[in-house]
Amino acid sequence: MTTPLSATGPARLRLGTQGWNYPAWVGPFYPDGTRPADFLRTFARAFDVVEIDSTFYAIPPLSTVRGWGSRVPAHFTFTCKLPQEITHERRFVDCGDVLAAFTERMRELGPQLGPILIQCGPDFAPAEGRAFADFLAMLPTDLRFAVEFRQAAWIRRRTLTLLAQHRVALALSDGRWIPRDWLLKLCAQPTADFAYLRWMGPDRRITDYGQLQVDRSAELDAWAAMIPVLQGQVREVFGFVNNHFAGHAPASVRMLQERLGLSAIDPRTIGEQPSLFA
C-alpha cells in the first residue's frame, strides 16, 4: 500500500464525465445551438478533466489526438481507456506492440494526458492473473495507469499488493460488479499516489441523457463522506460520472461538487466567455 500523504494537504480533486459528445446535452448543459464540433471546447469551460471512451475501440489518428488538445486550455486533462484489443481480445497476452503504439500516440497530448484506464472484461477472472501480472510489468513507468475489474473475486490482498508494486491505481467503479461498501472501504487503501473513481450506475436501461431520471442522493452522500478520506491518502483524485448513473452526467457531477463544498459551474454560464479560460 502507499504511504498516506495527508501531511501534504488534501489531494487535488478532478471531477468530470465519461465522454462529452452527447447531442442530448444541448439545452440542459451545452447552450442551445452548440454544434458537435464545439462540444469539447464548451465542455472545457465547465470541467477541467474528461474520460475518453473512444480509445477503447481503436487507437485514434494522430490528427484526432492533436485536435483534442488544441480545443481545450493547457490545464485541461484527458484520461483515456486502453484499447480493447489488449484487454478483451488478446487478454493481456502478446500485446506489447499495441501497448507501445497506443502509449506513443497518447503521449501527443503531453502534459494534458492523465491516467490511462485498463478496463478488464466482465469475464476476465483471477485465473488469468499470470498474464495480467506480466502485462503490468510491461507498462511504461512515465505514465499513470488505473485498472477496473468487473469481478469481485479480484478484490483481495494479493491483487492490491500487485497493483501497489507497479503503482497502478485500483479504479473504484460504482456499478453492478463490486459492492459499494467494499469500494468505500478501499478509499482508505490506495495502491498508487493517485485515485481513479467512476460512477457507472447499475444497468444500461437509461437512454435519455438529457435529464436526471434516478435519485442517486444516497450514493452521492456516501461518496462525499469518503472522498475526503481518500484525498488524505493520495496526491490527486480523478472522478468521472457516466450518463447511466442517473441520466445526465453533468448534473450528477454538480451534485457531488455541491456536497463536497466545491464551486459548480451553472450550464447557463458556459457560452462564449473567453474569461473562463484565464
Short mmCIF file of C-alpha atoms in Angstrom, two decimals:
data_model
loop_
_atom_site.label_atom_id
_atom_site.label_comp_id
_atom_site.label_asym_id
_atom_site.label_seq_id
_atom_site.Cartn_x
_atom_site.Cartn_y
_atom_site.Cartn_z
CA MET A 1 0.00 0.00 0.00
CA THR A 2 1.07 3.59 -0.47
CA THR A 3 2.09 5.80 2.41
CA PRO A 4 -0.62 8.29 3.44
CA LEU A 5 0.10 11.75 2.07
CA SER A 6 -2.17 13.76 4.33
CA ALA A 7 0.79 15.75 5.65
CA THR A 8 1.00 17.47 2.26
CA GLY A 9 -2.62 18.60 2.42
CA PRO A 10 -5.70 17.15 0.72
CA ALA A 11 -5.25 15.80 -2.79
CA ARG A 12 -6.43 17.82 -5.75
CA LEU A 13 -9.88 16.59 -6.80
CA ARG A 14 -10.62 16.47 -10.54
CA LEU A 15 -14.26 15.69 -11.39
CA GLY A 16 -15.67 15.29 -14.88
CA THR A 17 -17.74 12.97 -17.03
CA GLN A 18 -17.20 9.91 -19.16
CA GLY A 19 -17.24 11.50 -22.59
CA TRP A 20 -18.52 14.81 -23.91
CA ASN A 21 -20.03 14.07 -27.31
CA TYR A 22 -23.73 13.83 -26.43
CA PRO A 23 -26.29 15.75 -28.52
CA ALA A 24 -28.85 15.30 -25.70
CA TRP A 25 -26.71 17.62 -23.56
CA VAL A 26 -27.54 20.57 -25.84
CA GLY A 27 -30.01 22.62 -23.86
CA PRO A 28 -29.61 21.15 -20.37
CA PHE A 29 -25.80 21.55 -20.43
CA TYR A 30 -24.43 22.92 -23.69
CA PRO A 31 -26.04 26.22 -24.73
CA ASP A 32 -28.81 25.90 -27.31
CA GLY A 33 -27.37 25.81 -30.79
CA THR A 34 -23.97 24.39 -29.78
CA ARG A 35 -22.56 22.38 -32.70
CA PRO A 36 -20.95 18.95 -32.14
CA ALA A 37 -17.64 20.42 -33.35
CA ASP A 38 -17.79 22.80 -30.39
CA PHE A 39 -18.85 20.31 -27.71
CA LEU A 40 -15.36 19.71 -26.32
CA ARG A 41 -14.37 23.37 -26.35
CA THR A 42 -17.56 24.22 -24.47
CA PHE A 43 -17.22 21.28 -22.09
CA ALA A 44 -13.81 22.60 -21.02
CA ARG A 45 -15.45 25.77 -19.72
CA ALA A 46 -17.29 23.76 -17.10
CA PHE A 47 -14.85 20.96 -16.24
CA ASP A 48 -11.08 20.54 -16.34
CA VAL A 49 -10.95 16.78 -16.97
CA VAL A 50 -12.75 14.18 -19.08
CA GLU A 51 -12.51 10.45 -19.69
CA ILE A 52 -12.22 9.45 -23.36
CA ASP A 53 -14.18 6.32 -24.25
CA SER A 54 -13.38 6.08 -27.97
CA THR A 55 -9.79 4.93 -27.41
CA PHE A 56 -11.25 1.65 -26.12
CA TYR A 57 -12.33 0.79 -29.65
CA ALA A 58 -9.24 1.82 -31.61
CA ILE A 59 -6.03 3.81 -31.42
CA PRO A 60 -7.08 7.30 -32.56
CA PRO A 61 -5.44 9.01 -35.54
CA LEU A 62 -2.68 11.48 -34.75
CA SER A 63 -4.80 14.35 -36.07
CA THR A 64 -7.62 13.44 -33.69
CA VAL A 65 -5.37 13.43 -30.63
CA ARG A 66 -3.81 16.74 -31.57
CA GLY A 67 -7.28 18.14 -32.23
CA TRP A 68 -8.43 17.23 -28.73
CA GLY A 69 -5.51 19.04 -27.18
CA SER A 70 -5.99 22.13 -29.34
CA ARG A 71 -9.61 22.61 -28.29
CA VAL A 72 -9.03 22.93 -24.55
CA PRO A 73 -6.95 25.08 -22.18
CA ALA A 74 -3.43 23.95 -21.29
CA HIS A 75 -4.50 22.93 -17.76
CA PHE A 76 -7.20 20.56 -19.06
CA THR A 77 -6.59 16.82 -18.60
CA PHE A 78 -7.69 13.84 -20.67
CA THR A 79 -7.84 10.35 -19.25
CA CYS A 80 -8.43 7.52 -21.70
CA LYS A 81 -9.20 3.83 -21.95
CA LEU A 82 -6.68 1.26 -23.09
CA PRO A 83 -7.77 -0.38 -26.37
CA GLN A 84 -10.00 -3.44 -26.09
CA GLU A 85 -7.59 -5.27 -28.38
CA ILE A 86 -5.29 -5.51 -25.36
CA THR A 87 -7.85 -6.10 -22.61
CA HIS A 88 -10.62 -8.10 -24.28
CA GLU A 89 -9.20 -9.61 -27.47
CA ARG A 90 -5.60 -10.51 -26.62
CA ARG A 91 -6.42 -10.69 -22.88
CA PHE A 92 -3.07 -9.09 -21.98
CA VAL A 93 -1.06 -11.73 -23.90
CA ASP A 94 1.43 -10.82 -26.66
CA CYS A 95 0.21 -7.23 -26.75
CA GLY A 96 3.42 -5.25 -26.34
CA ASP A 97 3.14 -3.90 -29.87
CA VAL A 98 -0.33 -2.47 -29.33
CA LEU A 99 0.63 -1.07 -25.94
CA ALA A 100 3.66 0.70 -27.43
CA ALA A 101 1.69 2.10 -30.36
CA PHE A 102 -1.12 3.33 -28.12
CA THR A 103 1.04 4.99 -25.49
CA GLU A 104 3.18 6.65 -28.16
CA ARG A 105 0.06 8.09 -29.77
CA MET A 106 -1.44 9.34 -26.50
CA ARG A 107 1.84 10.98 -25.49
CA GLU A 108 0.99 13.52 -28.18
CA LEU A 109 -1.20 15.14 -25.51
CA GLY A 110 1.91 15.93 -23.47
CA PRO A 111 1.07 17.29 -20.01
CA GLN A 112 -2.64 17.12 -20.85
CA LEU A 113 -2.51 13.31 -20.64
CA GLY A 114 -3.79 11.93 -17.37
CA PRO A 115 -4.13 8.31 -16.22
CA ILE A 116 -4.89 5.52 -18.67
CA LEU A 117 -7.71 3.19 -17.64
CA ILE A 118 -7.23 -0.55 -18.07
CA GLN A 119 -10.84 -1.75 -18.24
CA CYS A 120 -10.99 -5.53 -17.86
CA GLY A 121 -13.83 -7.51 -19.38
CA PRO A 122 -16.59 -8.98 -17.20
CA ASP A 123 -15.31 -12.49 -17.97
CA PHE A 124 -11.70 -11.71 -17.00
CA ALA A 125 -11.08 -13.73 -13.85
CA PRO A 126 -8.19 -14.20 -11.42
CA ALA A 127 -7.38 -17.49 -13.15
CA GLU A 128 -5.68 -15.31 -15.78
CA GLY A 129 -3.69 -13.49 -13.14
CA ARG A 130 -0.31 -14.53 -14.50
CA ALA A 131 -0.92 -12.87 -17.86
CA PHE A 132 -2.16 -9.76 -16.10
CA ALA A 133 0.86 -9.61 -13.79
CA ASP A 134 3.21 -9.97 -16.75
CA PHE A 135 1.37 -7.17 -18.52
CA LEU A 136 1.72 -4.80 -15.56
CA ALA A 137 5.48 -5.34 -15.70
CA MET A 138 5.43 -4.03 -19.29
CA LEU A 139 3.75 -0.72 -18.51
CA PRO A 140 5.87 2.39 -19.16
CA THR A 141 6.77 3.93 -15.82
CA ASP A 142 6.47 7.53 -17.03
CA LEU A 143 2.69 7.17 -17.46
CA ARG A 144 -0.05 6.59 -14.92
CA PHE A 145 -2.44 3.65 -15.10
CA ALA A 146 -5.58 2.54 -13.28
CA VAL A 147 -7.34 -0.82 -13.61
CA GLU A 148 -11.04 -1.58 -13.39
CA PHE A 149 -12.00 -5.15 -12.54
CA ARG A 150 -15.52 -6.36 -13.22
CA GLN A 151 -15.37 -9.42 -11.00
CA ALA A 152 -15.43 -9.09 -7.23
CA ALA A 153 -13.04 -12.05 -6.95
CA TRP A 154 -10.18 -9.72 -7.92
CA ILE A 155 -10.61 -7.66 -4.77
CA ARG A 156 -8.18 -9.42 -2.46
CA ARG A 157 -4.91 -8.70 -0.75
CA ARG A 158 -2.80 -10.34 -3.45
CA THR A 159 -4.25 -8.08 -6.13
CA LEU A 160 -3.81 -4.90 -4.09
CA THR A 161 -0.20 -5.81 -3.37
CA LEU A 162 0.48 -6.46 -7.07
CA LEU A 163 -1.04 -3.13 -8.09
CA ALA A 164 0.92 -1.28 -5.42
CA GLN A 165 4.17 -2.85 -6.65
CA HIS A 166 3.54 -1.31 -10.08
CA ARG A 167 1.95 1.92 -8.76
CA VAL A 168 -1.26 1.16 -10.62
CA ALA A 169 -4.45 2.52 -9.07
CA LEU A 170 -7.41 0.28 -8.44
CA ALA A 171 -10.31 2.07 -10.13
CA LEU A 172 -13.23 2.28 -7.72
CA SER A 173 -16.24 1.90 -10.00
CA ASP A 174 -19.72 2.29 -8.56
CA GLY A 175 -21.64 -0.10 -10.80
CA ARG A 176 -23.01 -3.62 -10.62
CA TRP A 177 -19.73 -5.51 -10.26
CA ILE A 178 -18.21 -4.68 -6.87
CA PRO A 179 -20.33 -3.99 -3.75
CA ARG A 180 -20.35 -0.29 -2.91
CA ASP A 181 -19.42 -0.88 0.71
CA TRP A 182 -16.24 -2.63 -0.48
CA LEU A 183 -15.39 0.33 -2.71
CA LEU A 184 -15.91 2.83 0.07
CA LYS A 185 -13.61 0.87 2.38
CA LEU A 186 -10.97 0.70 -0.35
CA CYS A 187 -10.79 4.51 -0.29
CA ALA A 188 -8.51 4.06 2.72
CA GLN A 189 -6.25 1.56 0.87
CA PRO A 190 -4.98 3.20 -2.34
CA THR A 191 -2.42 1.33 -4.45
CA ALA A 192 -0.94 4.40 -6.17
CA ASP A 193 -0.32 8.06 -5.38
CA PHE A 194 -3.49 8.98 -7.27
CA ALA A 195 -7.03 7.62 -7.20
CA TYR A 196 -9.48 6.89 -10.00
CA LEU A 197 -13.23 6.87 -9.35
CA ARG A 198 -16.06 6.01 -11.74
CA TRP A 199 -19.80 6.30 -11.19
CA MET A 200 -21.42 3.90 -13.65
CA GLY A 201 -24.89 3.02 -12.43
CA PRO A 202 -26.38 -0.48 -12.15
CA ASP A 203 -27.59 -1.01 -15.72
CA ARG A 204 -27.98 0.43 -19.21
CA ARG A 205 -31.73 0.99 -19.27
CA ILE A 206 -31.33 4.78 -19.31
CA THR A 207 -31.40 6.04 -22.90
CA ASP A 208 -32.32 9.71 -22.43
CA TYR A 209 -29.15 11.56 -21.43
CA GLY A 210 -30.71 15.00 -21.18
CA GLN A 211 -32.13 14.88 -17.65
CA LEU A 212 -31.75 13.19 -14.29
CA GLN A 213 -34.07 10.19 -14.03
CA VAL A 214 -32.86 8.28 -10.98
CA ASP A 215 -32.37 9.61 -7.45
CA ARG A 216 -28.76 8.83 -6.51
CA SER A 217 -28.68 11.11 -3.47
CA ALA A 218 -27.84 8.31 -1.04
CA GLU A 219 -24.96 7.08 -3.18
CA LEU A 220 -23.57 10.59 -3.62
CA ASP A 221 -23.85 11.22 0.12
CA ALA A 222 -21.83 8.09 0.83
CA TRP A 223 -19.11 9.02 -1.65
CA ALA A 224 -18.98 12.62 -0.47
CA ALA A 225 -18.24 11.32 3.01
CA MET A 226 -15.38 9.08 1.83
CA ILE A 227 -13.71 11.21 -0.84
CA PRO A 228 -12.04 13.46 1.79
CA VAL A 229 -10.61 10.30 3.38
CA LEU A 230 -9.21 9.29 0.03
CA GLN A 231 -7.80 12.77 -0.51
CA GLY A 232 -5.70 12.29 2.61
CA GLN A 233 -4.08 9.18 1.12
CA VAL A 234 -3.05 10.31 -2.37
CA ARG A 235 -1.82 13.33 -4.31
CA GLU A 236 -4.62 13.59 -6.90
CA VAL A 237 -8.12 12.17 -7.28
CA PHE A 238 -9.86 11.73 -10.63
CA GLY A 239 -13.58 11.01 -10.78
CA PHE A 240 -15.93 10.51 -13.73
CA VAL A 241 -19.70 10.12 -13.95
CA ASN A 242 -21.44 8.11 -16.66
CA ASN A 243 -24.83 9.13 -18.06
CA HIS A 244 -26.20 5.77 -16.91
CA PHE A 245 -25.54 6.65 -13.28
CA ALA A 246 -28.61 8.88 -13.02
CA GLY A 247 -29.45 10.01 -16.55
CA HIS A 248 -27.45 13.22 -17.08
CA ALA A 249 -23.80 13.07 -16.06
CA PRO A 250 -23.04 16.82 -15.81
CA ALA A 251 -25.85 17.31 -13.29
CA SER A 252 -24.60 14.38 -11.21
CA VAL A 253 -21.12 15.91 -11.13
CA ARG A 254 -22.56 19.22 -9.96
CA MET A 255 -24.49 17.44 -7.18
CA LEU A 256 -21.28 15.80 -6.00
CA GLN A 257 -19.38 19.09 -6.18
CA GLU A 258 -22.02 20.78 -4.05
CA ARG A 259 -21.82 18.03 -1.43
CA LEU A 260 -18.07 18.49 -1.26
CA GLY A 261 -18.30 22.27 -0.92
CA LEU A 262 -16.84 22.88 -4.39
CA SER A 263 -17.97 25.55 -6.80
CA ALA A 264 -20.17 24.11 -9.54
CA ILE A 265 -20.48 25.68 -12.97
CA ASP A 266 -24.01 26.68 -13.94
CA PRO A 267 -24.64 25.41 -17.51
CA ARG A 268 -26.17 28.77 -18.37
CA THR A 269 -22.77 30.43 -17.90
CA ILE A 270 -20.70 28.31 -20.30
CA GLY A 271 -21.43 30.11 -23.54
CA GLU A 272 -18.77 32.08 -25.38
CA GLN A 273 -16.94 33.51 -22.37
CA PRO A 274 -13.18 33.73 -23.01
CA SER A 275 -12.55 34.84 -19.41
CA LEU A 276 -13.30 31.32 -18.23
CA PHE A 277 -10.04 30.20 -19.86
CA ALA A 278 -7.97 32.50 -17.65
#
